[in-house]
Coordinates of C-alpha atoms in Angstrom, one line a residue:
X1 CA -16.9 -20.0 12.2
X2 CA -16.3 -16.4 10.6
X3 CA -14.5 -15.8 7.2
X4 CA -13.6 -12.8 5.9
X5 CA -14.3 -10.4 2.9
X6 CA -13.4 -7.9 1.8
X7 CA -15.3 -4.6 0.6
X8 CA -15.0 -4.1 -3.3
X9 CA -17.0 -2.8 -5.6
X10 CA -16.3 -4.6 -8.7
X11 CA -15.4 -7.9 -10.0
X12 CA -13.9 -6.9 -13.2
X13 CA -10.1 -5.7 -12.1
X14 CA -7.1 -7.7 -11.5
X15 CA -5.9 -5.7 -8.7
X16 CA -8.4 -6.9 -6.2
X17 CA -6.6 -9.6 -5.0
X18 CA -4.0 -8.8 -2.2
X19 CA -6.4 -9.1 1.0
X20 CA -8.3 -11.7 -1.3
X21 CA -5.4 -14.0 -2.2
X22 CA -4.7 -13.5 2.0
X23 CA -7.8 -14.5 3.5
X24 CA -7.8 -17.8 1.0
X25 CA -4.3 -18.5 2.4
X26 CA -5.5 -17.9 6.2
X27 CA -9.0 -19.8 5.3
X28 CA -11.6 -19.9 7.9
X29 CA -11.6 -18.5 11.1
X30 CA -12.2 -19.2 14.2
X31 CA -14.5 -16.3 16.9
X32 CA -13.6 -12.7 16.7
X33 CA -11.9 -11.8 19.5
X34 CA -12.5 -8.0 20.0
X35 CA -9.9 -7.7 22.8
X36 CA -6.9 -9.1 20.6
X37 CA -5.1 -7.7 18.1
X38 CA -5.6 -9.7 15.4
X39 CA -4.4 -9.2 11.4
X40 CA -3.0 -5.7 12.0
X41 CA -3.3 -4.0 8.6
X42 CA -1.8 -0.4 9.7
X43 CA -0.2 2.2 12.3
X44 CA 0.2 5.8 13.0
X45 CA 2.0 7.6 15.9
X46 CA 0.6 10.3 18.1
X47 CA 3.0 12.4 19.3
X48 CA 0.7 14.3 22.1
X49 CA -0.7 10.6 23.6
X50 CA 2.8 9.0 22.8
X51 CA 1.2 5.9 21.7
X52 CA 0.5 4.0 18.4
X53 CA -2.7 3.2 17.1
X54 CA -3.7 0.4 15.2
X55 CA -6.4 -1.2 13.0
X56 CA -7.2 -4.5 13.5
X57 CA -8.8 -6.4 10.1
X58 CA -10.2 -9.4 11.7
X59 CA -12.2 -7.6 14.5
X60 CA -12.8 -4.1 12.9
X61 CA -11.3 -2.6 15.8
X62 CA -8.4 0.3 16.6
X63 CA -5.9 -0.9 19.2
X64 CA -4.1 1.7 21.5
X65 CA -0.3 0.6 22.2
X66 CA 1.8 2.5 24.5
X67 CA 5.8 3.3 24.9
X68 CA 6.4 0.0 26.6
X69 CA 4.6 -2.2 24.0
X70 CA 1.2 -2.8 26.5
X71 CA -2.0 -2.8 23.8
X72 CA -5.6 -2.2 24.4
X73 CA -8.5 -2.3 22.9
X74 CA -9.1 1.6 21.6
X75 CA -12.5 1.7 19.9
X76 CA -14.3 -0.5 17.8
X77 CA -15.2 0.5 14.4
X78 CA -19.2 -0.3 12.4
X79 CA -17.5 -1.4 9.6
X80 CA -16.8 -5.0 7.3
X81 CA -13.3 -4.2 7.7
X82 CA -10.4 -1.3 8.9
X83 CA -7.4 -0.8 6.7
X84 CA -5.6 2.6 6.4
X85 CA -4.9 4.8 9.2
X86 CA -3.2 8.2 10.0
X87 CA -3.7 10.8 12.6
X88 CA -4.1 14.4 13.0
X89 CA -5.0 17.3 15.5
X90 CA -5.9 14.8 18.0
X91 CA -8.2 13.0 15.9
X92 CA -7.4 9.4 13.8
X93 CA -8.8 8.6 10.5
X94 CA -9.8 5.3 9.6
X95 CA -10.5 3.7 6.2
X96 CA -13.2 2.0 6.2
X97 CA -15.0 0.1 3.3
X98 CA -16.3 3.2 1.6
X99 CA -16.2 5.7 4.1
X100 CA -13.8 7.6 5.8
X101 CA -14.0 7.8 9.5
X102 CA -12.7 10.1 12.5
X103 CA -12.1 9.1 16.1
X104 CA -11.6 11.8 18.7
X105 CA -8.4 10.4 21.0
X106 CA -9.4 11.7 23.8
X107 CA -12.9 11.1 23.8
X108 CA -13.4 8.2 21.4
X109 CA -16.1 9.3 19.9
X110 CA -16.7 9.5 15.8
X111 CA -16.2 13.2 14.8
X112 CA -16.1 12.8 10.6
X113 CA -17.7 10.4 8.4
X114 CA -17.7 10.5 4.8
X115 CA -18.5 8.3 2.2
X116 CA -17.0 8.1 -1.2
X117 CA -19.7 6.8 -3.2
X118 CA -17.7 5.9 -6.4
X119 CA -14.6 4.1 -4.4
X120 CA -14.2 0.0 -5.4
X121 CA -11.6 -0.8 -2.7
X122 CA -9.9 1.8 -0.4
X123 CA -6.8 1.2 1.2
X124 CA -4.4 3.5 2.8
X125 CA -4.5 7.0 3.4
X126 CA -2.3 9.9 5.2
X127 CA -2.7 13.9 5.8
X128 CA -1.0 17.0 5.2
X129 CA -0.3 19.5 7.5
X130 CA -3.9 21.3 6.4
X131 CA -5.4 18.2 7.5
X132 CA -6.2 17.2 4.0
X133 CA -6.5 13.7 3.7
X134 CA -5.4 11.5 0.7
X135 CA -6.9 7.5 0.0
X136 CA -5.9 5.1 -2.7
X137 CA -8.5 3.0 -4.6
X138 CA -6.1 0.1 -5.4
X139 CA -9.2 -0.8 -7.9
X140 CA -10.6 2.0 -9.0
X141 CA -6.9 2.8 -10.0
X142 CA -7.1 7.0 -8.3
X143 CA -6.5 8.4 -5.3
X144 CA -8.8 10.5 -3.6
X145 CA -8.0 14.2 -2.0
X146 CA -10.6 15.2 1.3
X147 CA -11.0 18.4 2.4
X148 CA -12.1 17.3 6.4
X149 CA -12.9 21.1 6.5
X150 CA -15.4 21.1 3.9
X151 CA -16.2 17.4 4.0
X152 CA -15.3 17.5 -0.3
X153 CA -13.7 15.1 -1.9
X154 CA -12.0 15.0 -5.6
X155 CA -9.7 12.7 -7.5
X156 CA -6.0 14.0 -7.5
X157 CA -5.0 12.1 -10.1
X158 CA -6.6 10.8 -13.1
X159 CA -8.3 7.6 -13.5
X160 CA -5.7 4.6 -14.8
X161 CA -2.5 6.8 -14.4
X162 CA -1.3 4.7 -11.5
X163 CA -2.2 1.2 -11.8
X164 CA -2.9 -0.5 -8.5
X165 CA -2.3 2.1 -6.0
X166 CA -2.0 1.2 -2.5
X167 CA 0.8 2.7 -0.3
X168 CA 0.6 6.4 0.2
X169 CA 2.4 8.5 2.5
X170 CA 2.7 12.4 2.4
X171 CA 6.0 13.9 3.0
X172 CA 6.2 17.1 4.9
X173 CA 9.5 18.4 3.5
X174 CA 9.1 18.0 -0.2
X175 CA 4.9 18.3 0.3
X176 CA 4.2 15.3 -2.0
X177 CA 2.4 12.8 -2.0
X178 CA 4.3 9.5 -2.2
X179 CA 2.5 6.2 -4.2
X180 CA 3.5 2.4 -4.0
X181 CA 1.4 0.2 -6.3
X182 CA 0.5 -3.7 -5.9
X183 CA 1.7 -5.0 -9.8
X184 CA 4.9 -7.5 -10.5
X185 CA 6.9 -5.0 -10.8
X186 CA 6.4 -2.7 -8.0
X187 CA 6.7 1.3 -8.8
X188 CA 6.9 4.2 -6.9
X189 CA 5.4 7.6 -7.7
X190 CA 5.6 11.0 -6.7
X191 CA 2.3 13.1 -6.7
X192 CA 2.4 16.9 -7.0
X193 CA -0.6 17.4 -4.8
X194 CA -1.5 20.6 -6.7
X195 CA -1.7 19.3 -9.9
X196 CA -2.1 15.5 -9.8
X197 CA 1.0 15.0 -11.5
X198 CA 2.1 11.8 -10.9
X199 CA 6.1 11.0 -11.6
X200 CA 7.3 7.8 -11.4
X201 CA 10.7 7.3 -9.6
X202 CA 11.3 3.9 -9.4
X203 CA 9.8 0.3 -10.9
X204 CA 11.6 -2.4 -9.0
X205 CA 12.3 -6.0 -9.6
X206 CA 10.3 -6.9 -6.3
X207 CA 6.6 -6.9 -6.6
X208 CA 3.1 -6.6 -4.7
X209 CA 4.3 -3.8 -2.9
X210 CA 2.2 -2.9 -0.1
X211 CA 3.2 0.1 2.4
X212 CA 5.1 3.2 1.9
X213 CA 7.2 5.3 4.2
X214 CA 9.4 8.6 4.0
X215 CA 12.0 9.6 6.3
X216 CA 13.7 13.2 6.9
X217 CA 16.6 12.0 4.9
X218 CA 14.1 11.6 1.5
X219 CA 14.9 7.2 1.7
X220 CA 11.9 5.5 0.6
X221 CA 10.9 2.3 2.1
X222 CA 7.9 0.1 1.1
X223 CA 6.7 -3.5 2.0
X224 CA 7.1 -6.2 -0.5
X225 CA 4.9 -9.4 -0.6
X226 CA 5.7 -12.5 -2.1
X227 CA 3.8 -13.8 -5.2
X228 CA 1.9 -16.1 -2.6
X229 CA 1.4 -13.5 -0.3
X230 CA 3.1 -15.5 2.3
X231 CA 5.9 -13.5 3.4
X232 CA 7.8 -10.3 2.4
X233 CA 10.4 -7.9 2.3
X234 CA 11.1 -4.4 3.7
X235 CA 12.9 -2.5 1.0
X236 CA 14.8 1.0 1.3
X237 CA 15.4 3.5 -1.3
X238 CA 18.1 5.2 -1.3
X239 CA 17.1 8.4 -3.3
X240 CA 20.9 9.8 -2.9
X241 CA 22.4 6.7 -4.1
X242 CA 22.5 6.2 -8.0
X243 CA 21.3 2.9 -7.4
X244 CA 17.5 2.4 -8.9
X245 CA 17.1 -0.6 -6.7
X246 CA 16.5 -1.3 -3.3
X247 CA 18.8 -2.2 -0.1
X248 CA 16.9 -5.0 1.6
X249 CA 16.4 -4.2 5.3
X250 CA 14.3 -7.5 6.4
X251 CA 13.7 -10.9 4.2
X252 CA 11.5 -13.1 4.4
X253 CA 9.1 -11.8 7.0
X254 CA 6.3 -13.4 8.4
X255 CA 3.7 -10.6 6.0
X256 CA 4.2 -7.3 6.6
X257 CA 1.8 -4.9 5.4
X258 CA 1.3 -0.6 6.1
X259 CA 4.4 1.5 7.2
X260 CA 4.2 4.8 8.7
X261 CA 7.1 7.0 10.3
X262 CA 7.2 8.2 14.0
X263 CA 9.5 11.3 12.8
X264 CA 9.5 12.5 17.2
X265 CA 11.8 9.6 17.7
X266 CA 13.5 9.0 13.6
X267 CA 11.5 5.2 13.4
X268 CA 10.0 3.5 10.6
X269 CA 6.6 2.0 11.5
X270 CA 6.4 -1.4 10.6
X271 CA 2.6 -3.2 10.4
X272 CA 3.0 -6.7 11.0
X273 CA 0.5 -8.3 9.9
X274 CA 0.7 -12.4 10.1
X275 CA 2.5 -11.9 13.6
X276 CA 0.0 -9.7 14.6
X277 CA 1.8 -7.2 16.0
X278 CA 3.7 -3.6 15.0
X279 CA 7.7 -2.8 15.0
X280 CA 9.8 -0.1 14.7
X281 CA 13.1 0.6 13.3
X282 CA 15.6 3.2 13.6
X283 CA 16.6 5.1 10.6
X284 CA 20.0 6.2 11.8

């Protein structure tokens, strides 16, 4: 009988509790199964392979799912758990507890490693088109900025300006860096990756949010959980509208957690994670 934890740092914040609050609901477990997809936390698409890949949080492993929906086993990770993912120049970085690490795809071997010694709970992460690479620490309330060139890291924004930050998801078009943070009232901020200004856009009357997503239309979508971190919502932003909140798109799912978008075929990248398995949707 396995049961699982969670990687953090310190005892003394709050904003801990997401994974926390969903292991205690899911309890104990039975054996890992390394071959199954189990507790998938998030997704990225790669356009050359045509496949997704996915971490796995009860097995510490990266799943391989192809066009028709067949998943694999990709690579297992050395690690207490896998959380954010995102892929570039043929390589996928994964979060994982302190460190940040890069599989080749076509080789599956580790290619970048770094650890970020002062992190308390990393989460998600995504990449410009420099290959930069940006992390929340939904505890240490920052996110961080990687150079994968230069294996240097700094904090983009200062400490405490964004409470709880745990989506993020850079847009090419408006090259910003897009922030969803896990409090009752769930905000959404964008970061001028230059500066580390952060502005907020939106705080909504739906909390815990989770993932964050941007399509070529500039609509914002982002997972919502439930105060019992049961089920949730997928929410869409319409930055056009002059609406300031959200058009539901799904209610009461069964947990959904990361989004990502597959902009090659205009589909949001939905992380299932109580079902254990990834959707898509189409954005128009």
């Amino acid at each position: 009988m396995i049961k699982y934890f969670i990687f953090v740092k310190t005892k003394n914040n709050t904003h801990q509790m997401n994974y926390l609050k969903l292991i205690t609901i899911l309890g104990i477990v039975s054996t890992i199964n390394a071959q199954k997809l189990e507790l998938p936390e998030s997704a990225t698409f790669d356009a050359k392979t045509n496949s997704y890949y996915i971490t796995s949080l009860k097995n510490n492993a990266i799943f391989k799912q192809d066009k028709k929906g067949n998943k694999s086993l990709f690579t297992e990770i050395d690690s207490h758990h896998t959380l954010g993912i995102t892929s570039f120049d043929n390589i996928i970085y994964i979060v994982a507890d302190d460190q940040i690490k890069g599989i080749n795809i076509a080789t599956k071997k580790e290619v970048f490693s770094i650890t970020i010694n002062d992190a308390q709970q990393l989460n998600d992460i995504t990449n410009d088109k420099s290959g930069n690479l940006y992390v929340s620490d939904k505890v240490g309330n920052t996110i961080y900025k990687i150079n994968t060139k230069t294996k240097k890291y700094s904090e983009l924004i200062k400490t405490n300006e964004i409470t709880a930050p745990n989506g993020v998801f850079f847009d090419f078009s408006s090259k910003s860096l897009f922030v969803c943070t896990t409090v009752e009232k769930g905000e959404i901020f964008e970061v001028n990756i230059s500066t580390g200004e952060a502005k907020l856009l939106y705080r909504s009357n739906y909390g815990n949010f989770d993932g964050i997503a941007v399509d070529n239309y500039h609509n914002i979508y982002v997972t919502s959980w439930d105060k019992e971190w049961k089920t949730g919502k997928l929410l869409k932003f319409i930055t056009k509208s002059t609406r300031k909140q959200p058009v539901i798109l799904i209610d009461s799912a069964k947990g959904m957690a990361d989004l990502n978008y597959n902009s090659k075929e205009d589909k949001i990248i939905v992380t299932n994670t109580l079902d254990n398995s990834i959707s898509t949707i189409k954005v128009k």
